[in-house]
XYZ file of N, CA and C in Angstrom:
285
model
N 177.968 57.040 53.108
C 176.464 57.532 53.296
C 176.445 58.410 51.895
N 175.925 58.518 50.822
C 174.961 59.037 50.472
C 174.008 60.588 51.184
N 174.356 61.211 50.477
C 172.842 62.024 50.765
C 171.348 62.064 50.820
N 171.084 61.127 50.463
C 169.732 60.326 50.004
C 169.595 59.948 51.412
N 170.574 58.706 51.304
C 170.377 58.276 52.828
C 170.113 58.698 53.957
N 171.383 59.398 54.664
C 171.984 60.531 54.924
C 170.543 60.981 55.889
N 169.324 61.512 54.647
C 168.256 62.072 54.413
C 167.060 61.285 55.030
N 167.496 60.245 54.579
C 166.239 59.217 54.708
C 166.021 59.098 56.266
N 167.719 59.085 56.693
C 167.646 58.678 58.008
C 167.352 59.572 59.020
N 168.054 60.590 58.323
C 167.527 61.864 59.455
C 165.750 62.142 59.318
N 165.154 61.253 58.577
C 163.696 61.471 58.756
C 163.163 60.298 59.470
N 164.192 59.615 59.491
C 163.301 57.936 59.937
C 163.771 57.911 61.134
N 165.045 58.854 61.548
C 165.230 58.338 63.070
C 164.550 58.827 64.828
N 164.131 59.647 64.636
C 163.436 60.056 65.708
C 161.611 59.582 65.467
N 161.453 58.956 64.031
C 160.521 58.050 64.189
C 160.689 56.735 65.135
N 162.010 55.853 64.655
C 162.143 54.642 65.435
C 161.808 54.867 66.767
N 163.369 55.881 66.993
C 163.271 56.150 68.489
C 162.309 56.154 69.094
N 160.863 57.428 68.730
C 159.711 57.470 69.109
C 158.879 55.720 69.801
N 159.006 55.411 68.557
C 157.978 53.923 68.402
C 159.188 53.084 69.730
N 160.791 53.217 69.808
C 160.909 52.291 70.922
C 160.640 52.879 72.148
N 161.111 54.826 72.519
C 160.455 55.072 73.478
C 158.922 54.442 73.809
N 157.937 54.453 72.910
C 156.784 54.140 73.989
C 156.550 52.655 73.612
N 157.186 51.854 73.163
C 157.425 50.650 73.580
C 157.965 50.109 74.655
N 158.967 50.667 74.868
C 159.610 50.870 76.628
C 158.647 51.600 78.284
N 158.441 52.287 77.347
C 157.126 53.478 78.843
C 156.317 53.031 78.751
N 155.659 52.120 77.871
C 154.035 52.052 78.037
C 153.692 50.909 77.614
N 153.838 49.930 76.342
C 153.690 48.705 76.260
C 153.859 47.488 76.449
N 154.928 48.003 76.803
C 156.065 46.437 77.762
C 155.634 46.054 78.857
N 155.251 47.241 80.078
C 155.215 48.339 81.206
C 153.164 47.157 81.366
N 153.189 47.212 80.849
C 151.038 47.559 80.663
C 151.133 45.867 79.811
N 151.610 44.961 79.494
C 152.041 44.086 79.082
C 152.094 42.850 80.486
N 153.586 43.495 81.362
C 153.567 42.426 82.364
C 152.914 42.511 83.459
N 152.129 43.943 83.635
C 151.114 44.135 84.540
C 150.250 42.846 84.438
N 149.552 43.176 83.136
C 148.616 42.429 82.600
C 149.110 40.484 82.361
N 149.791 40.573 82.523
C 150.326 38.969 82.435
C 149.936 38.710 84.379
N 150.390 39.914 85.407
C 150.361 39.701 86.685
C 148.553 39.212 86.853
N 148.634 40.028 86.395
C 146.812 39.868 86.807
C 146.143 38.338 86.193
N 146.555 38.342 85.084
C 146.053 37.049 85.517
C 146.432 36.213 85.829
N 147.810 35.971 86.345
C 148.886 34.943 87.163
C 147.293 35.018 88.367
N 147.551 35.917 88.779
C 146.325 36.456 89.795
C 145.198 35.695 90.686
N 144.369 36.346 88.775
C 143.191 35.702 88.727
C 143.217 34.415 88.431
N 144.196 33.659 87.267
C 144.340 31.865 87.488
C 144.671 30.879 88.839
N 145.056 31.622 89.870
C 145.824 31.423 90.562
C 144.252 31.197 92.890
N 143.652 31.952 91.818
C 142.261 32.311 93.026
C 141.852 30.807 93.196
N 141.241 30.431 94.701
C 140.837 29.222 95.064
C 139.841 29.431 96.405
N 139.420 28.430 96.641
C 138.236 28.242 98.184
C 138.932 28.670 98.788
N 138.981 29.949 99.716
C 139.312 29.962 100.715
C 140.158 31.280 101.322
N 140.391 32.315 99.887
C 141.248 33.050 99.744
C 140.401 34.576 100.113
N 141.592 34.970 100.623
C 140.682 36.649 101.024
C 141.026 38.038 99.991
N 140.041 38.081 99.251
C 140.610 38.879 98.163
C 139.413 40.372 98.175
N 139.558 41.224 97.371
C 139.315 42.191 97.453
C 138.315 42.932 95.684
N 137.204 43.198 95.354
C 136.689 43.272 94.905
C 137.472 44.928 94.020
N 137.049 45.158 92.991
C 138.124 46.207 91.955
C 136.967 47.546 92.919
N 135.743 47.495 93.210
C 134.868 47.660 93.969
C 135.141 48.564 95.532
N 135.948 47.286 96.001
C 136.841 47.902 97.458
C 135.674 46.888 98.215
N 134.983 46.105 97.512
C 134.532 44.841 98.561
C 135.146 43.744 99.450
N 135.569 43.857 100.388
C 136.326 42.461 101.589
C 136.050 40.921 101.597
N 136.248 40.700 100.775
C 135.296 38.555 101.353
C 136.393 37.954 101.125
N 135.808 36.870 101.783
C 136.356 35.621 101.484
C 135.466 34.570 100.292
N 136.732 34.184 99.376
C 135.603 32.990 98.353
C 135.159 31.271 99.067
N 134.337 31.305 98.083
C 133.265 30.254 99.024
C 132.839 29.976 98.189
N 133.150 29.703 96.233
C 132.803 29.222 95.073
C 133.304 29.913 94.153
N 134.063 28.711 93.286
C 134.675 30.162 92.540
C 134.741 28.921 91.017
N 133.927 29.546 90.073
C 133.841 28.883 88.867
C 134.515 29.766 87.686
N 134.684 28.886 86.106
C 135.474 30.155 85.071
C 135.671 31.978 84.829
N 134.094 31.768 85.781
C 133.639 33.409 85.196
C 133.375 34.354 86.188
N 132.897 33.205 87.837
C 132.169 34.085 88.329
C 132.361 33.746 90.126
N 132.631 34.197 90.508
C 133.099 33.782 92.348
C 132.114 34.298 93.257
N 131.577 33.121 94.282
C 130.684 33.487 95.529
C 131.863 34.354 96.621
N 132.133 35.822 96.777
C 131.947 36.124 97.976
C 131.502 36.452 99.577
N 131.651 35.144 100.549
C 130.967 35.658 101.190
C 132.328 36.763 102.499
N 131.157 38.247 102.545
C 131.268 39.156 103.278
C 130.930 39.756 104.281
N 129.722 38.696 105.071
C 129.418 38.926 106.261
C 129.126 37.887 106.688
N 128.638 37.373 108.206
C 127.695 36.212 108.579
C 126.963 36.517 107.588
N 126.739 34.984 106.764
C 125.154 34.831 106.339
C 125.058 35.919 105.009
N 126.215 36.420 104.182
C 125.905 37.362 103.217
C 127.037 37.424 102.342
N 126.281 36.106 101.344
C 127.423 35.998 100.176
C 127.115 36.893 98.838
N 127.790 37.296 98.290
C 127.572 37.705 96.948
C 128.567 37.082 95.679
N 128.002 37.419 94.437
C 128.107 36.583 93.748
C 129.055 37.936 92.672
N 130.244 37.643 91.857
C 130.751 38.925 91.206
C 131.441 37.890 90.327
N 131.737 38.872 89.059
C 132.689 38.269 88.081
C 133.977 37.854 88.779
N 134.677 37.023 88.098
C 135.846 36.913 88.593
C 136.673 37.726 87.993
N 136.904 38.482 86.897
C 137.379 39.747 86.363
C 137.484 41.477 87.055
N 136.529 40.627 88.523
C 136.344 42.134 89.001
C 137.163 41.650 90.382
N 137.749 40.968 90.696
C 138.727 40.608 91.881
C 139.945 41.745 91.145
N 139.957 42.332 92.327
C 141.843 43.574 92.093
C 142.329 42.441 93.064
N 142.531 42.032 93.608
C 143.558 41.693 95.309
C 143.763 40.091 95.482
N 144.561 39.530 95.475
C 144.637 38.113 96.519
C 145.108 38.733 97.742
N 144.087 38.749 99.019
C 144.913 39.603 99.888
C 146.005 37.747 100.421
N 144.920 36.903 100.576
C 146.323 35.818 101.312
C 147.255 35.151 100.128
N 147.318 35.723 98.964
C 148.489 35.644 98.576
C 149.388 36.991 98.604
N 149.521 38.212 99.202
C 149.728 39.739 99.219
C 150.634 38.948 101.194
N 149.440 38.390 101.409
C 150.719 38.177 102.888
C 151.756 37.122 103.048
N 151.033 35.784 101.657
C 152.108 35.026 101.713
C 153.287 35.322 101.341
N 153.537 35.863 100.789
C 154.930 36.291 99.841
C 154.980 37.562 100.501
């Protein structure tokens, strides 16, 4: 190995290692969590018990591509963005 190549490897080696660490510790887990969240949102259906990001618990009574209607109490239905659903509690109980 020539001295120039060794110097280049010495300069770029730590940078390459840092990029690899960044990928495996930050980017990859975030991408996996995003896939799980999208899968959960795609599996929502009428009758599921869910919790919103704001901590409101309810049962889905109607659902479309962007909105969900939640029954949170007797005679009380609210409309929230589908993306605001944080957890599908029905799915969690079955798992």
